[in-house]
XYZ file of C-alpha atoms in Angstrom:
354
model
C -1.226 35.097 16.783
C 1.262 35.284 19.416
C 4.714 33.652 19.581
C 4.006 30.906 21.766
C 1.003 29.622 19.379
C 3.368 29.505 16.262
C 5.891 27.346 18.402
C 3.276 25.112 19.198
C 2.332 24.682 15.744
C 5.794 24.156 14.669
C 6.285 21.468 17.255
C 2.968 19.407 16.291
C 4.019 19.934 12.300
C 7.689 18.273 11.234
C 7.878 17.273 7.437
C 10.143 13.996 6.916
C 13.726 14.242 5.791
C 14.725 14.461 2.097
C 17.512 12.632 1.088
C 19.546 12.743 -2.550
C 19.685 8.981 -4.444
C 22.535 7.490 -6.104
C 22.184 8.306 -9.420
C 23.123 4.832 -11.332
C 19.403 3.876 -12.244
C 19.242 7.444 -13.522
C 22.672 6.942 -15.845
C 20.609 3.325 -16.360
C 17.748 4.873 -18.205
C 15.423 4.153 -15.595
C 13.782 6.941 -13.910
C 11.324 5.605 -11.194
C 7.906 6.492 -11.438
C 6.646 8.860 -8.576
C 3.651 6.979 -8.460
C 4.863 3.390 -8.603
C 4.232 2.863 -4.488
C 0.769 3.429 -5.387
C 0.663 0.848 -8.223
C 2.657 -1.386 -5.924
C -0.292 -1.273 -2.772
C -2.952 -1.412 -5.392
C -1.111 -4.638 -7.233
C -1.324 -6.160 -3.110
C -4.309 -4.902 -1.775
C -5.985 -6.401 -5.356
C -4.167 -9.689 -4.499
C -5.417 -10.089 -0.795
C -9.308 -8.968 -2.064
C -8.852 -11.616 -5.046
C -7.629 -14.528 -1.835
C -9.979 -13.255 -0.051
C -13.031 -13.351 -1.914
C -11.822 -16.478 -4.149
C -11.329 -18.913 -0.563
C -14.769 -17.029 0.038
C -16.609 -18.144 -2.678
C -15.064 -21.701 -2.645
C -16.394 -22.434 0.859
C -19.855 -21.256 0.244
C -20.252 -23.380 -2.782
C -18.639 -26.525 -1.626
C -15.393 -26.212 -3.364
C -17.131 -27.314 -6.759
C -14.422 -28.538 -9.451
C -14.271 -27.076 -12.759
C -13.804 -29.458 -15.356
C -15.784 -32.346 -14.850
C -14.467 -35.879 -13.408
C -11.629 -36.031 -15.930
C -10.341 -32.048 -15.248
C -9.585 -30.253 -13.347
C -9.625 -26.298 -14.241
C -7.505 -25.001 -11.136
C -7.689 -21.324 -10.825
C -4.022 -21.586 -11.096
C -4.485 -21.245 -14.783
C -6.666 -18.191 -14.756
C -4.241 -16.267 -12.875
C -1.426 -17.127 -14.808
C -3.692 -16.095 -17.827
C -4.168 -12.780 -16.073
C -1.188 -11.951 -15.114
C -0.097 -12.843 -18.751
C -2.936 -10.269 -19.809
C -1.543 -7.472 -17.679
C 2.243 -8.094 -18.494
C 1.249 -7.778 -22.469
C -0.611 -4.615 -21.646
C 2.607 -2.855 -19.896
C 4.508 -3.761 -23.040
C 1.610 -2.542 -25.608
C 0.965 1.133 -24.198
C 2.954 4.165 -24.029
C 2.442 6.556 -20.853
C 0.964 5.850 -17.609
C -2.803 5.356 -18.307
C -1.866 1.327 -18.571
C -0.303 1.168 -14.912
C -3.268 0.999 -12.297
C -4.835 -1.275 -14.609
C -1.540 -3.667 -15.146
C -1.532 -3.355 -11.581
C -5.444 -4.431 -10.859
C -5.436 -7.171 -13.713
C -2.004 -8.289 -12.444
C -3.177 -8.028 -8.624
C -6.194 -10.789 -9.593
C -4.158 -12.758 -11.506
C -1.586 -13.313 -9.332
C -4.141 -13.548 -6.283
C -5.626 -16.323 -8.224
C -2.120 -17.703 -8.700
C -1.053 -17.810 -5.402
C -3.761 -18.652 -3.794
C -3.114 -22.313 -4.525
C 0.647 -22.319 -3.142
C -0.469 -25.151 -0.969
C -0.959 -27.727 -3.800
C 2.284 -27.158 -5.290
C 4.547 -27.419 -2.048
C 2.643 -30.595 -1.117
C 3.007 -34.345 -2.218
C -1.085 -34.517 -2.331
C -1.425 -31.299 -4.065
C -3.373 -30.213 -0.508
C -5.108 -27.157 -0.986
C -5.703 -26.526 2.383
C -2.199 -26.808 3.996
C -1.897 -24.943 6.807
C 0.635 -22.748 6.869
C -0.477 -21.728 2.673
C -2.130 -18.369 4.072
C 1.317 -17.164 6.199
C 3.176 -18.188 2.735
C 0.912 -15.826 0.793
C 0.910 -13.113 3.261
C 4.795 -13.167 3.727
C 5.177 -13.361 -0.006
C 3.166 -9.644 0.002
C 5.193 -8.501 2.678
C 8.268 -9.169 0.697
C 6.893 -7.484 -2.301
C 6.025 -4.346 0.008
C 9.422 -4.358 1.133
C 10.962 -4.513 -1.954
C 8.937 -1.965 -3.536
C 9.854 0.329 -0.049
C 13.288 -0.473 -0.333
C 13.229 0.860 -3.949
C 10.538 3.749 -3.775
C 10.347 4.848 -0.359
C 14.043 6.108 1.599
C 15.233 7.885 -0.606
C 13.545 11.081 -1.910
C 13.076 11.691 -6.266
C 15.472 13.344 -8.120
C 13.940 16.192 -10.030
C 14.765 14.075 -13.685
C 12.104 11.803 -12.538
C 9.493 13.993 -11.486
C 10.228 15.484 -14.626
C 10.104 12.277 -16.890
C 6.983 11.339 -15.048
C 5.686 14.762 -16.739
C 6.920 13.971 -19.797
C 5.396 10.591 -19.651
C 2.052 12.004 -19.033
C 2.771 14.659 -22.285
C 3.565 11.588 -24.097
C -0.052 10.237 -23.341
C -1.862 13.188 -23.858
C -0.535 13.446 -27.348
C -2.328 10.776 -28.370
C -5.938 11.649 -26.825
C -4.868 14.731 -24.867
C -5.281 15.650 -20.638
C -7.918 15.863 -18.959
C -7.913 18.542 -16.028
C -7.396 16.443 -13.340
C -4.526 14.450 -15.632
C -2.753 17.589 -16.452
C -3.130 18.957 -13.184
C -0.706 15.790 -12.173
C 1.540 16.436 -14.891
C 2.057 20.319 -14.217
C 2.513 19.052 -10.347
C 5.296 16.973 -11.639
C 6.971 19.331 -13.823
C 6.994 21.888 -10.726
C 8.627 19.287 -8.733
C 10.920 18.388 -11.586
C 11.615 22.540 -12.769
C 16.123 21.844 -12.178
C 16.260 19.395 -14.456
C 17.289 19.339 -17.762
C 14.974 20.053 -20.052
C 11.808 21.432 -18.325
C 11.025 24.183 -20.217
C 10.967 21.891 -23.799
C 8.641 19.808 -21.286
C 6.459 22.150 -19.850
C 5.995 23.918 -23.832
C 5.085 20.330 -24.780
C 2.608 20.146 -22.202
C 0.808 23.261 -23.095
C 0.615 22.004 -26.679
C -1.389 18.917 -25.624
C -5.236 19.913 -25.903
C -7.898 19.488 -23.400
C -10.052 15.877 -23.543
C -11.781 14.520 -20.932
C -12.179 11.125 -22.015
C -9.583 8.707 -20.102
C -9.337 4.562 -19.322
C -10.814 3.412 -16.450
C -8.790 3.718 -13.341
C -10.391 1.005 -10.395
C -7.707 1.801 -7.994
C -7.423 5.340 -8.941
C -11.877 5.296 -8.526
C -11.768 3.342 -4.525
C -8.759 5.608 -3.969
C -10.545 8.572 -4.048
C -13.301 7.480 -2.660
C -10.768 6.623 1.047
C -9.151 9.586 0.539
C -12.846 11.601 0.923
C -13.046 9.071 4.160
C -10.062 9.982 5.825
C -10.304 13.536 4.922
C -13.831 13.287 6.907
C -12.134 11.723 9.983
C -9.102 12.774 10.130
C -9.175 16.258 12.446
C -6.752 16.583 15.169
C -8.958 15.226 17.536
C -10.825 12.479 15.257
C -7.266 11.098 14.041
C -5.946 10.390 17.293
C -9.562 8.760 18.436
C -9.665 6.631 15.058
C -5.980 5.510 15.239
C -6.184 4.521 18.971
C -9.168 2.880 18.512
C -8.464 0.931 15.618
C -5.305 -0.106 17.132
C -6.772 -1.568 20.479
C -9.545 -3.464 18.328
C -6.518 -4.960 16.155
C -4.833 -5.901 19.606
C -7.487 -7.174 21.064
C -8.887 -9.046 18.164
C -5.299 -11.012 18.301
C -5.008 -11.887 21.490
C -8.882 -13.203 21.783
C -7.732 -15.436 18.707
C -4.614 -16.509 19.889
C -6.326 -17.304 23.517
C -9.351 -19.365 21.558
C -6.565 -21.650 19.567
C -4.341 -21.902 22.110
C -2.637 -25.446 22.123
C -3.844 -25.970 18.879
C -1.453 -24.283 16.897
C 2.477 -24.197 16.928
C 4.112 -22.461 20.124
C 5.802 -20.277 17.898
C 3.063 -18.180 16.003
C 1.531 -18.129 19.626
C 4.427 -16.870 21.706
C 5.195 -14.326 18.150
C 1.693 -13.207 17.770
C 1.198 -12.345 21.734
C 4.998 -10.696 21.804
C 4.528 -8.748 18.644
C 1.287 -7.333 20.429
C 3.295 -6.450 23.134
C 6.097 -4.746 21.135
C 3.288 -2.673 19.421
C 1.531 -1.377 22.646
C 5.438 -0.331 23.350
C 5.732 1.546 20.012
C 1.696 3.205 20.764
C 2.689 4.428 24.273
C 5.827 5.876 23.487
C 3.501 7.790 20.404
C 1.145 8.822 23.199
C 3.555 10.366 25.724
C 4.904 12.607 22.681
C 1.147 13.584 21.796
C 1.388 17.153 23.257
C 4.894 17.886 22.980
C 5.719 16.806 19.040
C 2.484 15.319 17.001
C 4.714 14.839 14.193
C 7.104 12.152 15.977
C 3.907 10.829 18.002
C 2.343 9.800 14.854
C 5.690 8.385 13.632
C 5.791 5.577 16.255
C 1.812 4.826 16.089
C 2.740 4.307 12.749
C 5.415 1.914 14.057
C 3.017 0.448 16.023
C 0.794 -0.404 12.635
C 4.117 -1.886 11.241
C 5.020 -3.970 13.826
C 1.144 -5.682 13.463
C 1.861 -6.042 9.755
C 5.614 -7.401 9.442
C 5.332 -9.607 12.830
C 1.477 -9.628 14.254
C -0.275 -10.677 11.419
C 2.272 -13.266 9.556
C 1.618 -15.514 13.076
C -1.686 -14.402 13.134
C -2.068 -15.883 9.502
C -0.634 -19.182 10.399
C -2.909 -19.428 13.389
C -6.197 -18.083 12.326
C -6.459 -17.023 8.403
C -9.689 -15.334 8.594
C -9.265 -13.535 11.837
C -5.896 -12.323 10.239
C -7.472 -10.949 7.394
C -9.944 -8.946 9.186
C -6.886 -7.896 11.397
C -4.975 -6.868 7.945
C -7.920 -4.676 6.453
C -8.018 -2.531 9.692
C -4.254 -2.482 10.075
C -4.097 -0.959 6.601
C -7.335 1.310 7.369
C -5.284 2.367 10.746
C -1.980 3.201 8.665
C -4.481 5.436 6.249
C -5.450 7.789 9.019
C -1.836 7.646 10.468
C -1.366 8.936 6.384
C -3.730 11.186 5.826
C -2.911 12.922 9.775
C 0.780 13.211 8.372
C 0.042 14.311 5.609
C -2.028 17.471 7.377
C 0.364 18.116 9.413
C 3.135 18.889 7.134
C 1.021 20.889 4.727
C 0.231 23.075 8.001
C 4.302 22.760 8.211
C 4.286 24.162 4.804
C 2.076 26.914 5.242
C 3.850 28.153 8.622
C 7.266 28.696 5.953
């Protein structure tokens, strides 16, 4: 392969900086989990399915009340119940087996929860005040933000990776690993080799025997399951199709809806919703004119594009139209997936170039 092929390849393939974190939490005692931005999206995406399907099933059954004519059973209660479930869970078990499923039953629960907001910021306890779906949806976005500003800019110190891999050991010395299990563990302890102690860690791991049997793991199961999607779609070509595609349906969708309420909804969420549209065909432009010259950076601002939709697009879109919006959020996240997985490719093929 000539020289002018490798440059090309270098050019379409640029892995994202890695920055050193303070190391207070670490002096703290608390080592962040590698995985916890997982747990986090699972915990949200489990809260918007639980709205979802919960306002679903209400209107198709007439919004029945539980309880007969002197109760009222408000799902309030079951969530609360849930999310008590989950919290007692996280406090019961050792290792990291417990965590998708804190974050599943704790993602119902508190969909449940929330999903009554309007009765509890109303004098009439109105269940169907208005702007209750942009409260919900801005209370996620929070949440995401939080968790980003926590997990996501700055890169893991190798004692974490490496207490992650203990934390698995600690697990599997109770019912053992199974392959795919330890495979995540030895990953870790790779990633965590500089710190202090990794050889005690990586002789405790070999002592752990083999065992196939593990908890369930829903968001672990559906997460596979995408990741065999996107692997399917996303070739050079077929990522740049899907994203582009999915991001002119998600425009379009919002301005149709904004266009079909107009008048009927505050001038704000309009005038945001259409601007915010606006400011992400800006950000998906820019990403096409660096297409052939740096794939890496072009990918970078369609994924700006997708963020745009979710922090601005979507919290008007919620206040005008909830169950357009939510339609608009499932592809938004679908579109950020392939903007992942095309990333993701791209600096592996980074990788194997060095």
């Amino acid at each position: 392969m000539g020289a002018g092929s490798g440059a090309a390849r270098s050019d379409e393939a640029r892995p994202a900086p890695r920055q050193q974190r303070p190391q207070r939490l670490l002096r703290w005692g608390l080592p962040r989990d590698p995985r916890a931005s997982e747990h986090v999206l699972g915990f949200a995406v489990t809260t918007v399915l639980t709205i979802a399907v919960t306002r679903g099933v209400l209107q198709l059954t007439g919004f029945p009340q539980v309880g007969g004519d002197s109760l009222h059973v408000a799902h309030v209660l079951w969530g609360g119940l849930l999310m008590g479930v989950a919290v007692v869970l996280a406090l019961s078990f050792a290792g990291p087996v417990v965590r998708p499923l804190v974050a599943f039953v704790g993602g119902i629960g508190f969909g449940l929860f929330i999903d009554e907001v309007g009765k509890f910021l109303t004098h009439d306890n109105d269940y169907f005040f208005t702007p209750a779906p942009m409260i919900m949806y801005v209370t996620l976005v929070l949440v995401m933000l939080a968790a980003d500003a926590l997990h996501g800019r700055r890169a893991h110190h190798p004692t974490e990776y490496l207490a992650a891999a203990a934390d698995h050991a600690v697990a599997g010395l109770a019912g053992g690993l199974s392959e795919e299990r330890r495979a995540v563990a030895e990953d870790l302890l790779a990633q965590g080799r500089e710190a202090t102690g990794a050889a005690e860690t990586a002789a405790l791991l070999r002592a752990v025997p083999d065992d196939d049997v593990e908890a369930p793991d829903p968001l672990d199961a559906t997460a596979r399951r995408l990741r065999t999607l996107f692997r399917a779609v996303v070739t050079r070509e077929w990522a740049t199709r899907t994203t582009t595609a999915l991001l002119a349906v998600v425009a379009a969708g919002t301005v149709i809806t904004v266009v079909a309420t107009w008048g009927e909804d505050p001038g704000w969420a309009e005038i945001g919703a259409v601007a915010s549209v606006g400011l992400s065909l800006v950000a998906v432009v820019r990403g096409w004119t660096l297409l052939r010259a740096d794939r890496y950076r072009a990918f970078q601002w369609l994924r700006r594009a997708v963020l745009v939709n979710l922090l601005l697009t979507q919290v008007a879109l919620f206040r005008i139209e909830p169950w357009a919006a939510t339609l608009g959020l499932f592809l938004a996240l679908l579109t950020l997936g392939v903007i992942a997985s095309e990333k993701h490719r791209l600096e592996r093929l980074h990788q194997a170039e060095v």
